[in-house]
PDB file of N, CA and C in Angstrom:
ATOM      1  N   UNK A 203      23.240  -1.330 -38.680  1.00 90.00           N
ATOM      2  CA  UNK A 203      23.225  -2.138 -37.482  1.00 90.00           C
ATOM      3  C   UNK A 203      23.982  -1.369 -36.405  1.00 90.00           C
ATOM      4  N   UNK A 204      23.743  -1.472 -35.013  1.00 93.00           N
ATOM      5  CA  UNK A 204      23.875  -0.532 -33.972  1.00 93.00           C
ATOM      6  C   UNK A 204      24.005  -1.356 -32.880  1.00 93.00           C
ATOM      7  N   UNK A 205      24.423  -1.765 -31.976  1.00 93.00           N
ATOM      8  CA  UNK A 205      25.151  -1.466 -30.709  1.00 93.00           C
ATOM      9  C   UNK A 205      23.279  -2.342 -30.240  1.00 93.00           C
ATOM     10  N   UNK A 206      22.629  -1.013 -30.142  1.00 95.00           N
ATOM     11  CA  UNK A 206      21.244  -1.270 -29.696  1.00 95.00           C
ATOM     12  C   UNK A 206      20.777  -2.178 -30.049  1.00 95.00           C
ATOM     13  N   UNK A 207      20.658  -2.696 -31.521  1.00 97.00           N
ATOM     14  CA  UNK A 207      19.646  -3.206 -32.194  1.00 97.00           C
ATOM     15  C   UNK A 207      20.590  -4.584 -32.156  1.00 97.00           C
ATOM     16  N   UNK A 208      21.743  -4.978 -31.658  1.00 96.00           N
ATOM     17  CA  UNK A 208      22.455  -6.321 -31.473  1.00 96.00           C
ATOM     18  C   UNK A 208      22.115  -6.580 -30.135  1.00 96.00           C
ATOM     19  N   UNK A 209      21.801  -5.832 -29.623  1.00 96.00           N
ATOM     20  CA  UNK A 209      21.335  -6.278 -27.685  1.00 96.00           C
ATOM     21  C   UNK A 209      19.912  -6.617 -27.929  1.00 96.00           C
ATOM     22  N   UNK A 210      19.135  -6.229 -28.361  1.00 97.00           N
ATOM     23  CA  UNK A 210      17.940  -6.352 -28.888  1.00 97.00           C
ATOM     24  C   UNK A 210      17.311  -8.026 -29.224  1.00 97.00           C
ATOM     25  N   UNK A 211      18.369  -8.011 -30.839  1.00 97.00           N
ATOM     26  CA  UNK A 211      18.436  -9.312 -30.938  1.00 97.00           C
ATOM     27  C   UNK A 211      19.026 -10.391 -29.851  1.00 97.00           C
ATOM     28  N   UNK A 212      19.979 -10.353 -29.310  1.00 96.00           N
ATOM     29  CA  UNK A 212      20.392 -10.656 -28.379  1.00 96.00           C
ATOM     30  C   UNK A 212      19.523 -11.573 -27.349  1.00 96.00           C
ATOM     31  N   UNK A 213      18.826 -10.089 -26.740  1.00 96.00           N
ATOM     32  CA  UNK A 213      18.012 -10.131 -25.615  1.00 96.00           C
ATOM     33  C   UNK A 213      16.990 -11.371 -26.137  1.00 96.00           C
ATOM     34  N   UNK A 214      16.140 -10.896 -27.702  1.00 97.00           N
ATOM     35  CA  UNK A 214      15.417 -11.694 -27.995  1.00 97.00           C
ATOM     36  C   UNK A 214      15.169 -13.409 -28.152  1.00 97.00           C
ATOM     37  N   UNK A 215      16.965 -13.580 -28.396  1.00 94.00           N
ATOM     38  CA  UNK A 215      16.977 -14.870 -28.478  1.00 94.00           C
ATOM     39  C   UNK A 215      17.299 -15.717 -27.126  1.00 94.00           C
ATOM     40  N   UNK A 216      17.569 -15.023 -26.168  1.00 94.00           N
ATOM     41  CA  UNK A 216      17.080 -15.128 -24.413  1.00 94.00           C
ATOM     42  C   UNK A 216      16.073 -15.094 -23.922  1.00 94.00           C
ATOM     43  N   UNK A 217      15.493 -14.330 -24.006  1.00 94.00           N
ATOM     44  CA  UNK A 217      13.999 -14.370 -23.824  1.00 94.00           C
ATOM     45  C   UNK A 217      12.910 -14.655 -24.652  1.00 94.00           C
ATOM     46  N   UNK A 218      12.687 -14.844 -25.584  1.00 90.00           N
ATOM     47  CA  UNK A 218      12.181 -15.482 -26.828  1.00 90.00           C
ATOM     48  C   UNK A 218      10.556 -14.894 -27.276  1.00 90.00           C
ATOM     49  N   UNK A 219      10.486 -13.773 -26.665  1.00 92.00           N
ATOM     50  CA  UNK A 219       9.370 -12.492 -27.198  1.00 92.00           C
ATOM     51  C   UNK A 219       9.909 -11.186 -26.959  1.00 92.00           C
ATOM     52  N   UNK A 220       8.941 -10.599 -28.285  1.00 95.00           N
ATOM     53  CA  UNK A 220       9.002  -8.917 -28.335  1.00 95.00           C
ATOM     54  C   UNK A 220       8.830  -8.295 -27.187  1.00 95.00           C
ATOM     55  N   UNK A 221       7.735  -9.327 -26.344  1.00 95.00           N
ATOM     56  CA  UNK A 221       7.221  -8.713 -24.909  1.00 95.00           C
ATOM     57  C   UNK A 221       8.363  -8.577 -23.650  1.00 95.00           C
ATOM     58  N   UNK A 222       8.725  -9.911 -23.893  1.00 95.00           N
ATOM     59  CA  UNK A 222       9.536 -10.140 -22.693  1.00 95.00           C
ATOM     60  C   UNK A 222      11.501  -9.414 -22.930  1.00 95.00           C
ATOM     61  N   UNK A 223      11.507  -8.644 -24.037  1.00 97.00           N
ATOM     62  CA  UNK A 223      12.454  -8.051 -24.240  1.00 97.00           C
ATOM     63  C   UNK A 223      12.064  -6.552 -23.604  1.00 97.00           C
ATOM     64  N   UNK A 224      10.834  -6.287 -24.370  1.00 97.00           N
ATOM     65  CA  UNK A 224      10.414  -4.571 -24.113  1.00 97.00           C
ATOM     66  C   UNK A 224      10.572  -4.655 -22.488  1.00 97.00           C
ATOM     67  N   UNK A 225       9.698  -5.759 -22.441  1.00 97.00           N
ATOM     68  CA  UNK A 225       9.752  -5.564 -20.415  1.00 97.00           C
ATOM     69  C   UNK A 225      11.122  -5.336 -19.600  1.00 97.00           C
ATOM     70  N   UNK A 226      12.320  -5.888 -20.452  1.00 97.00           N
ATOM     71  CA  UNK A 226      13.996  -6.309 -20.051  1.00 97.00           C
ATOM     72  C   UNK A 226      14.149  -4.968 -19.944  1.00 97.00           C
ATOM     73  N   UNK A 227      13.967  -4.203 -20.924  1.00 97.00           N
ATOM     74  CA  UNK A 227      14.881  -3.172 -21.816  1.00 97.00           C
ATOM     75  C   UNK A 227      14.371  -1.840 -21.354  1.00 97.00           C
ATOM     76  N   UNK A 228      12.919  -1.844 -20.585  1.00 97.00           N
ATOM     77  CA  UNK A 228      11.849  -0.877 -20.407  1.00 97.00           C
ATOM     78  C   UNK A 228      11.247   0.207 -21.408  1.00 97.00           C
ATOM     79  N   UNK A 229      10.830  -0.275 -22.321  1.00 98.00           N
ATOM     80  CA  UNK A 229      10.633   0.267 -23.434  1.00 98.00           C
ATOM     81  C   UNK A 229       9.565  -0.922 -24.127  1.00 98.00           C
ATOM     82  N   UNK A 230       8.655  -0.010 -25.265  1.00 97.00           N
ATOM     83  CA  UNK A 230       7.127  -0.892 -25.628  1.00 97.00           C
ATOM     84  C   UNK A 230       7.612  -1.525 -26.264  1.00 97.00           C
ATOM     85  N   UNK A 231       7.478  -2.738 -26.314  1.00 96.00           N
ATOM     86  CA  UNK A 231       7.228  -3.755 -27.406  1.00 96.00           C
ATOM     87  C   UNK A 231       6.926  -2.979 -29.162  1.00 96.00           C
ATOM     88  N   UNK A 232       6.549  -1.902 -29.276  1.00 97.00           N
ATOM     89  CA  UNK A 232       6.538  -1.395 -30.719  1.00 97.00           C
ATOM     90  C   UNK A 232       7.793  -0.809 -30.824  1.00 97.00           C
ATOM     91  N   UNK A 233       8.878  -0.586 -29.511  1.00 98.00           N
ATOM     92  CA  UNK A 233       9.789   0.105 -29.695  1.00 98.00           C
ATOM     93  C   UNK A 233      10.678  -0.904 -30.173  1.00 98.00           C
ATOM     94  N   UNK A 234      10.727  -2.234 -29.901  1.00 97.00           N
ATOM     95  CA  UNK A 234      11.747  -3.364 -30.271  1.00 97.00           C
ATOM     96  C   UNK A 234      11.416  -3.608 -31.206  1.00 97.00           C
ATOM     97  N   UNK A 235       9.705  -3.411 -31.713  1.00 96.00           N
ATOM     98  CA  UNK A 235       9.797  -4.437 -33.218  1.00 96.00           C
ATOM     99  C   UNK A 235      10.234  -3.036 -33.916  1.00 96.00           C
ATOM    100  N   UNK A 236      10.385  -1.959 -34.040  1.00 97.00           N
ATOM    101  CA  UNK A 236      11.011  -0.877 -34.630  1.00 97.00           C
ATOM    102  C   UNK A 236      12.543  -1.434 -34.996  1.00 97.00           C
ATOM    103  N   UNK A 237      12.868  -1.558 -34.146  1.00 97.00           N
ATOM    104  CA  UNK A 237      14.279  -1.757 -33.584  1.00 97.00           C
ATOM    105  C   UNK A 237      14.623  -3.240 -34.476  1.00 97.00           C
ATOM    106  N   UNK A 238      13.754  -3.967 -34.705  1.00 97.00           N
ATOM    107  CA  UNK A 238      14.433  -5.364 -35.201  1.00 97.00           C
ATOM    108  C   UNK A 238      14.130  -4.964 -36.670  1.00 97.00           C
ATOM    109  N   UNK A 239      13.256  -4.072 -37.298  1.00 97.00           N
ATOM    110  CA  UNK A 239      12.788  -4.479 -38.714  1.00 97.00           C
ATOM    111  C   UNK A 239      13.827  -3.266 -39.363  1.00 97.00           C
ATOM    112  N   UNK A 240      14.463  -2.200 -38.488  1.00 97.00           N
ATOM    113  CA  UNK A 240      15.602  -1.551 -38.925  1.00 97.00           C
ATOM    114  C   UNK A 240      17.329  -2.232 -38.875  1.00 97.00           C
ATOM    115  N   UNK A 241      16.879  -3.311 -38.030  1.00 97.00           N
ATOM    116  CA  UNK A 241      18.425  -4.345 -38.062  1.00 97.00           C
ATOM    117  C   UNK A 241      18.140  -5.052 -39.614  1.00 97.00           C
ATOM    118  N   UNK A 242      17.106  -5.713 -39.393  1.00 97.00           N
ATOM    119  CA  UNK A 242      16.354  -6.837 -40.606  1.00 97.00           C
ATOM    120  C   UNK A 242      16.602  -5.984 -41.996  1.00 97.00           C
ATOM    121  N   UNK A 243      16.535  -4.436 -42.283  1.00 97.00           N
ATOM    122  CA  UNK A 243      16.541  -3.893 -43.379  1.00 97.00           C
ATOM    123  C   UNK A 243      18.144  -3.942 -43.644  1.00 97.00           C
ATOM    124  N   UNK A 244      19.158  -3.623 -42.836  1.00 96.00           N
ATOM    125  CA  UNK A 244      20.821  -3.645 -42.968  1.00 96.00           C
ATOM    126  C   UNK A 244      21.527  -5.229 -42.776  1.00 96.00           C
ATOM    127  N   UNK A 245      20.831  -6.235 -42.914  1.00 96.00           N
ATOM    128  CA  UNK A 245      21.178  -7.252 -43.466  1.00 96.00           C
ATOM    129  C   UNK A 245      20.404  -8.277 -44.561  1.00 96.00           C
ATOM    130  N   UNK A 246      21.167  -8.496 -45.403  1.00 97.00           N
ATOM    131  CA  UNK A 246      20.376  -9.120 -46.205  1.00 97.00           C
ATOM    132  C   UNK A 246      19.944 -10.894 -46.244  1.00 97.00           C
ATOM    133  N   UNK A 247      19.776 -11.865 -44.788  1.00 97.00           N
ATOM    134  CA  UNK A 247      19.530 -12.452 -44.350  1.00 97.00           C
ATOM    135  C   UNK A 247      18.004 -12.627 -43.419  1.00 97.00           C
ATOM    136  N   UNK A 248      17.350 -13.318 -43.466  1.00 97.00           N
ATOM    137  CA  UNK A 248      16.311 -13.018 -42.606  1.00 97.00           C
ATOM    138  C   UNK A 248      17.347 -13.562 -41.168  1.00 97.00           C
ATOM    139  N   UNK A 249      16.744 -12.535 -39.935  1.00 97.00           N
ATOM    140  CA  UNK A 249      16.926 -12.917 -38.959  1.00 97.00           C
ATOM    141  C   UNK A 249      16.075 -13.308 -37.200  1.00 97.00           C
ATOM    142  N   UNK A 250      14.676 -13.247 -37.919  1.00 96.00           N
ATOM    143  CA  UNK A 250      13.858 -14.151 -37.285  1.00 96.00           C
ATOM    144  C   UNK A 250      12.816 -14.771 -38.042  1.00 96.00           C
ATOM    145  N   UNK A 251      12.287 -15.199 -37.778  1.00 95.00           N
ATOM    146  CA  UNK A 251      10.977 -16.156 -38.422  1.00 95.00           C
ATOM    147  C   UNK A 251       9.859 -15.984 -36.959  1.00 95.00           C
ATOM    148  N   UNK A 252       8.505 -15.934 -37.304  1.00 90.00           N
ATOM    149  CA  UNK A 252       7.449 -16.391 -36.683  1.00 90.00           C
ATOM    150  C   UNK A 252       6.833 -17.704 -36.661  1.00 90.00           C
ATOM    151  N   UNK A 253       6.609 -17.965 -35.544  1.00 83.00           N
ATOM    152  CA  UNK A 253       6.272 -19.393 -35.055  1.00 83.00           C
ATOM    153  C   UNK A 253       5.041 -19.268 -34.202  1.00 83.00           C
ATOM    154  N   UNK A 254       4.033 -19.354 -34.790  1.00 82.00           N
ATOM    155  CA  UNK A 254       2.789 -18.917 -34.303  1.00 82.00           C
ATOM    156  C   UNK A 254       2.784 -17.647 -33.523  1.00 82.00           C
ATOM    157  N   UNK A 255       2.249 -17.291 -32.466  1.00 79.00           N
ATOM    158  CA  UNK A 255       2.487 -15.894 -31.932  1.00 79.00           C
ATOM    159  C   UNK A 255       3.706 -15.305 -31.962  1.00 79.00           C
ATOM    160  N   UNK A 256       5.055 -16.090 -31.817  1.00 83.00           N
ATOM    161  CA  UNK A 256       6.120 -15.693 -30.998  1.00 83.00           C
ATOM    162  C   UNK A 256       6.789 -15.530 -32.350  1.00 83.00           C
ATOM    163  N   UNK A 257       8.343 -14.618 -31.809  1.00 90.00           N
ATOM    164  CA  UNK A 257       9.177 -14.833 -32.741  1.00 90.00           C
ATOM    165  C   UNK A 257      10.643 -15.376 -32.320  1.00 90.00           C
ATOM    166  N   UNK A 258      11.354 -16.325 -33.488  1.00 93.00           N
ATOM    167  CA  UNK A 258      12.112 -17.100 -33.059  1.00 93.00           C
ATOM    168  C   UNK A 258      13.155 -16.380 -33.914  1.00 93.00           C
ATOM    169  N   UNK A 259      14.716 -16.869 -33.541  1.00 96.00           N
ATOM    170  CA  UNK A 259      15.871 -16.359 -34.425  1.00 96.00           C
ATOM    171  C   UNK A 259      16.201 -17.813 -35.501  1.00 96.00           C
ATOM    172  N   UNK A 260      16.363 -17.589 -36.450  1.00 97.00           N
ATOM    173  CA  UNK A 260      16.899 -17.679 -37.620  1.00 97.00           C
ATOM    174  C   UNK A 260      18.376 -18.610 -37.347  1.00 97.00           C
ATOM    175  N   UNK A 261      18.888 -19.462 -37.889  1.00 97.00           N
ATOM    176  CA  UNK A 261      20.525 -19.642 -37.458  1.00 97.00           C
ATOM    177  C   UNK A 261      21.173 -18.441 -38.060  1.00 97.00           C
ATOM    178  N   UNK A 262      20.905 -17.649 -39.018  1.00 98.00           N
ATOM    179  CA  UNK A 262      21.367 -16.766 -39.343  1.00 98.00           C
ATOM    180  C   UNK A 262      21.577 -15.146 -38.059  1.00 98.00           C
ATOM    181  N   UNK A 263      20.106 -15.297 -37.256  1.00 97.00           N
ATOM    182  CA  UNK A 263      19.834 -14.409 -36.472  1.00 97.00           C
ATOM    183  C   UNK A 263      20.548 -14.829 -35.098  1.00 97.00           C
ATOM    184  N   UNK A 264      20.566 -15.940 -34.724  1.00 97.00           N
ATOM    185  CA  UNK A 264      21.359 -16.273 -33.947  1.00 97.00           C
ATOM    186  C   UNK A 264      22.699 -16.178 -33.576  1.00 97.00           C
ATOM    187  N   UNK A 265      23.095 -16.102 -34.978  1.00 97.00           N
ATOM    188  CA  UNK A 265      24.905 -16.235 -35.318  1.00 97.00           C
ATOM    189  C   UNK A 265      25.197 -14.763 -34.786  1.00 97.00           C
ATOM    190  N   UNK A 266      24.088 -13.910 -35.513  1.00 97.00           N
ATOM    191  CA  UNK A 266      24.444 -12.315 -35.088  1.00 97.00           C
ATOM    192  C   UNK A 266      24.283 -11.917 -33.790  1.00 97.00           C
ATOM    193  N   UNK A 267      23.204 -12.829 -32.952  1.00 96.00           N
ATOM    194  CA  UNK A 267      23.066 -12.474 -31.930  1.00 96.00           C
ATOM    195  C   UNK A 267      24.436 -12.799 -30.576  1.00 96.00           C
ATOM    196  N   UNK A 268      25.061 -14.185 -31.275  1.00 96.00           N
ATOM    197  CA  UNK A 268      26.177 -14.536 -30.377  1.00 96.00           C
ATOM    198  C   UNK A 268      27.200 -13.610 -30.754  1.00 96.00           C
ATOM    199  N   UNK A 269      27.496 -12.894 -31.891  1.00 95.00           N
ATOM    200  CA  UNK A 269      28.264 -11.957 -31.975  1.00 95.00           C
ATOM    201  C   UNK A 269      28.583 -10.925 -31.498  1.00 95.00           C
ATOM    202  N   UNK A 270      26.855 -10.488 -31.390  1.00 94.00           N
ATOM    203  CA  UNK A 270      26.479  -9.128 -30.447  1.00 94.00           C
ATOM    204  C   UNK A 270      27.097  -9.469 -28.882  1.00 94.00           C
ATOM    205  N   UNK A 271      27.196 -10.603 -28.254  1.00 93.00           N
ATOM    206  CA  UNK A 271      28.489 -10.443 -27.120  1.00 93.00           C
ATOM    207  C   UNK A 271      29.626 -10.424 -27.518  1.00 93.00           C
ATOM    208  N   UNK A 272      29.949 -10.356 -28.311  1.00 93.00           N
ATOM    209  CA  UNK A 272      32.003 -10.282 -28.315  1.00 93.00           C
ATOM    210  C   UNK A 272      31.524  -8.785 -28.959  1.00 93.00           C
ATOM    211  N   UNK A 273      31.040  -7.889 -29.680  1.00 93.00           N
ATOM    212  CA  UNK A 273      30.657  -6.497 -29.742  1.00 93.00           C
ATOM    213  C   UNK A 273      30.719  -6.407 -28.394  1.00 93.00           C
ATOM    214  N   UNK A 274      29.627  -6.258 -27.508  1.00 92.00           N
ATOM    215  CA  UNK A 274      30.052  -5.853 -26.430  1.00 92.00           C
ATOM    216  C   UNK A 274      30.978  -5.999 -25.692  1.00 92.00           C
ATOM    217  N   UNK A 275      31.409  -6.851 -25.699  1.00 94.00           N
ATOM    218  CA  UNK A 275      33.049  -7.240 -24.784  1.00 94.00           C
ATOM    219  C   UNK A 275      33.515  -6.560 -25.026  1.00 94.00           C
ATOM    220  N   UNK A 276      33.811  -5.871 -26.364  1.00 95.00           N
ATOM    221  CA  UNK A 276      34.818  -5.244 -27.098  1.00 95.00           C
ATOM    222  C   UNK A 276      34.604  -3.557 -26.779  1.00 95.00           C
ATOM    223  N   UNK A 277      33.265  -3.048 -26.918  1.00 94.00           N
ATOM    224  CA  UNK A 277      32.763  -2.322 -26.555  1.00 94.00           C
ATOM    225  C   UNK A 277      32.713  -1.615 -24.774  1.00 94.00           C
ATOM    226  N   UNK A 278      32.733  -2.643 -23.870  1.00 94.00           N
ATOM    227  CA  UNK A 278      33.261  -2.124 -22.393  1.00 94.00           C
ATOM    228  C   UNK A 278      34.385  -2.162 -22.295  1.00 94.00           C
ATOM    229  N   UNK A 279      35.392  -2.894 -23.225  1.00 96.00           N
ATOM    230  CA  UNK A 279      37.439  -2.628 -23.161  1.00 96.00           C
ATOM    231  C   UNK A 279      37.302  -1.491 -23.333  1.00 96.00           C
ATOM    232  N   UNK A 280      36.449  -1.105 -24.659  1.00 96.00           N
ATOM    233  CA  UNK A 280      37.206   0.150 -24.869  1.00 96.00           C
ATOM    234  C   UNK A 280      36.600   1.519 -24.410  1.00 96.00           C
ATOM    235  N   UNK A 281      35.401   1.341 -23.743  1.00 94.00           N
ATOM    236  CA  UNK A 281      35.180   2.639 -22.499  1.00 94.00           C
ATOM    237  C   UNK A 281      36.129   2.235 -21.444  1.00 94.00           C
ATOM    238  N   UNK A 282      36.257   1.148 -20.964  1.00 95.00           N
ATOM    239  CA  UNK A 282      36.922   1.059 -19.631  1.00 95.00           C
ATOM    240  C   UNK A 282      38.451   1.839 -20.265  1.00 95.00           C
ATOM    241  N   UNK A 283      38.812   1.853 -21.057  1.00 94.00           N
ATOM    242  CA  UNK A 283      40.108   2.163 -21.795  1.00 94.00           C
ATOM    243  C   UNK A 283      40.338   3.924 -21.616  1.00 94.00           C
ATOM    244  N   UNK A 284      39.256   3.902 -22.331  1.00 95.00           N
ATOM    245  CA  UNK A 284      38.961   5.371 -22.339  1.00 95.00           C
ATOM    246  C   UNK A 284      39.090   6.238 -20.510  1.00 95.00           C
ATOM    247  N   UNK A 285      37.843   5.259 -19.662  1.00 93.00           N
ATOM    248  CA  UNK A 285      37.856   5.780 -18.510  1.00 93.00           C
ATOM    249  C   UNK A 285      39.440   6.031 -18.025  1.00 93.00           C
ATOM    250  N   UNK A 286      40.402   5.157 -18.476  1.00 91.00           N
ATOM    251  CA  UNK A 286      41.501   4.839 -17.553  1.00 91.00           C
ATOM    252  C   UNK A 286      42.303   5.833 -17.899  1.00 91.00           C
ATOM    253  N   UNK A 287      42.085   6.370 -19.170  1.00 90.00           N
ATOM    254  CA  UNK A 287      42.967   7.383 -20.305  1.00 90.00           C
ATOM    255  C   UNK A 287      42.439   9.014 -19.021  1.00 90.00           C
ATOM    256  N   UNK A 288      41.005   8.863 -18.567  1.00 91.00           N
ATOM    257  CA  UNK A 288      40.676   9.922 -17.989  1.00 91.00           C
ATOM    258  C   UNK A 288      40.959  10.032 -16.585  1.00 91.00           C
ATOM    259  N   UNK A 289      40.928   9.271 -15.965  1.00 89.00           N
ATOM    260  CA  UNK A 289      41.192   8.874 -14.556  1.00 89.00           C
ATOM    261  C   UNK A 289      42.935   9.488 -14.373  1.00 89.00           C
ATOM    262  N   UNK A 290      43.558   9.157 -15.238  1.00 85.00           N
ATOM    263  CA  UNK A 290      44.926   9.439 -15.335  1.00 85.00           C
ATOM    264  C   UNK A 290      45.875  11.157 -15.051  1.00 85.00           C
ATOM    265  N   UNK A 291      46.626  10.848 -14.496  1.00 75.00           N
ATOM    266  CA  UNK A 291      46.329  12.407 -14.279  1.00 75.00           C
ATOM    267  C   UNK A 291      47.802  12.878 -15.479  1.00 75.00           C
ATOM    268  N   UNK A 292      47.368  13.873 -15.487  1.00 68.00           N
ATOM    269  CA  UNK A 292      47.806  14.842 -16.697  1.00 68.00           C
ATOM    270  C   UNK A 292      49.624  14.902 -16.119  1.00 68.00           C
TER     271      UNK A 292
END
């Protein structure tokens, strides 16, 4: 699981298609379902289900997806951290 593939899910359970993520993200729709069935293989939970055309999150997929923001939160502290470490003068 990756950084990517939690924005992904994320995105998905915001926008609530493969389509309308690829369109977010600018990238094909084969590139996200790539992207979800390599998250789906590193957990052993399903984390969406299909619901006629579309695909929906899971409470399981969901849980990961609200997680995937406090990852990121955590994730811009610690570039902004970094930036500040560089900005700094010697």
């Amino acid at each position: 699981m990756d950084e990517r593939q939690l924005r992904i899910l994320r995105e998905l359970g915001e926008l609530g298609s493969v389509t309308a993520v690829a369109e977010a993200l600018l990238v094909t729709p084969s590139a996200i379902s790539q992207q979800l069935r390599l998250l789906q293989r590193s957990v052993p939970v399903p984390l969406t289900e299909r619901s006629g055309r579309s695909l929906t999150l899971t409470p399981a997929g969901q849980a990961l997806a609200d997680a995937a923001i406090e990852v990121e939160a955590a994730l811009a502290r610690a570039r902004q951290t970094v930036e500040e470490f560089v900005a700094e003068p010697s």
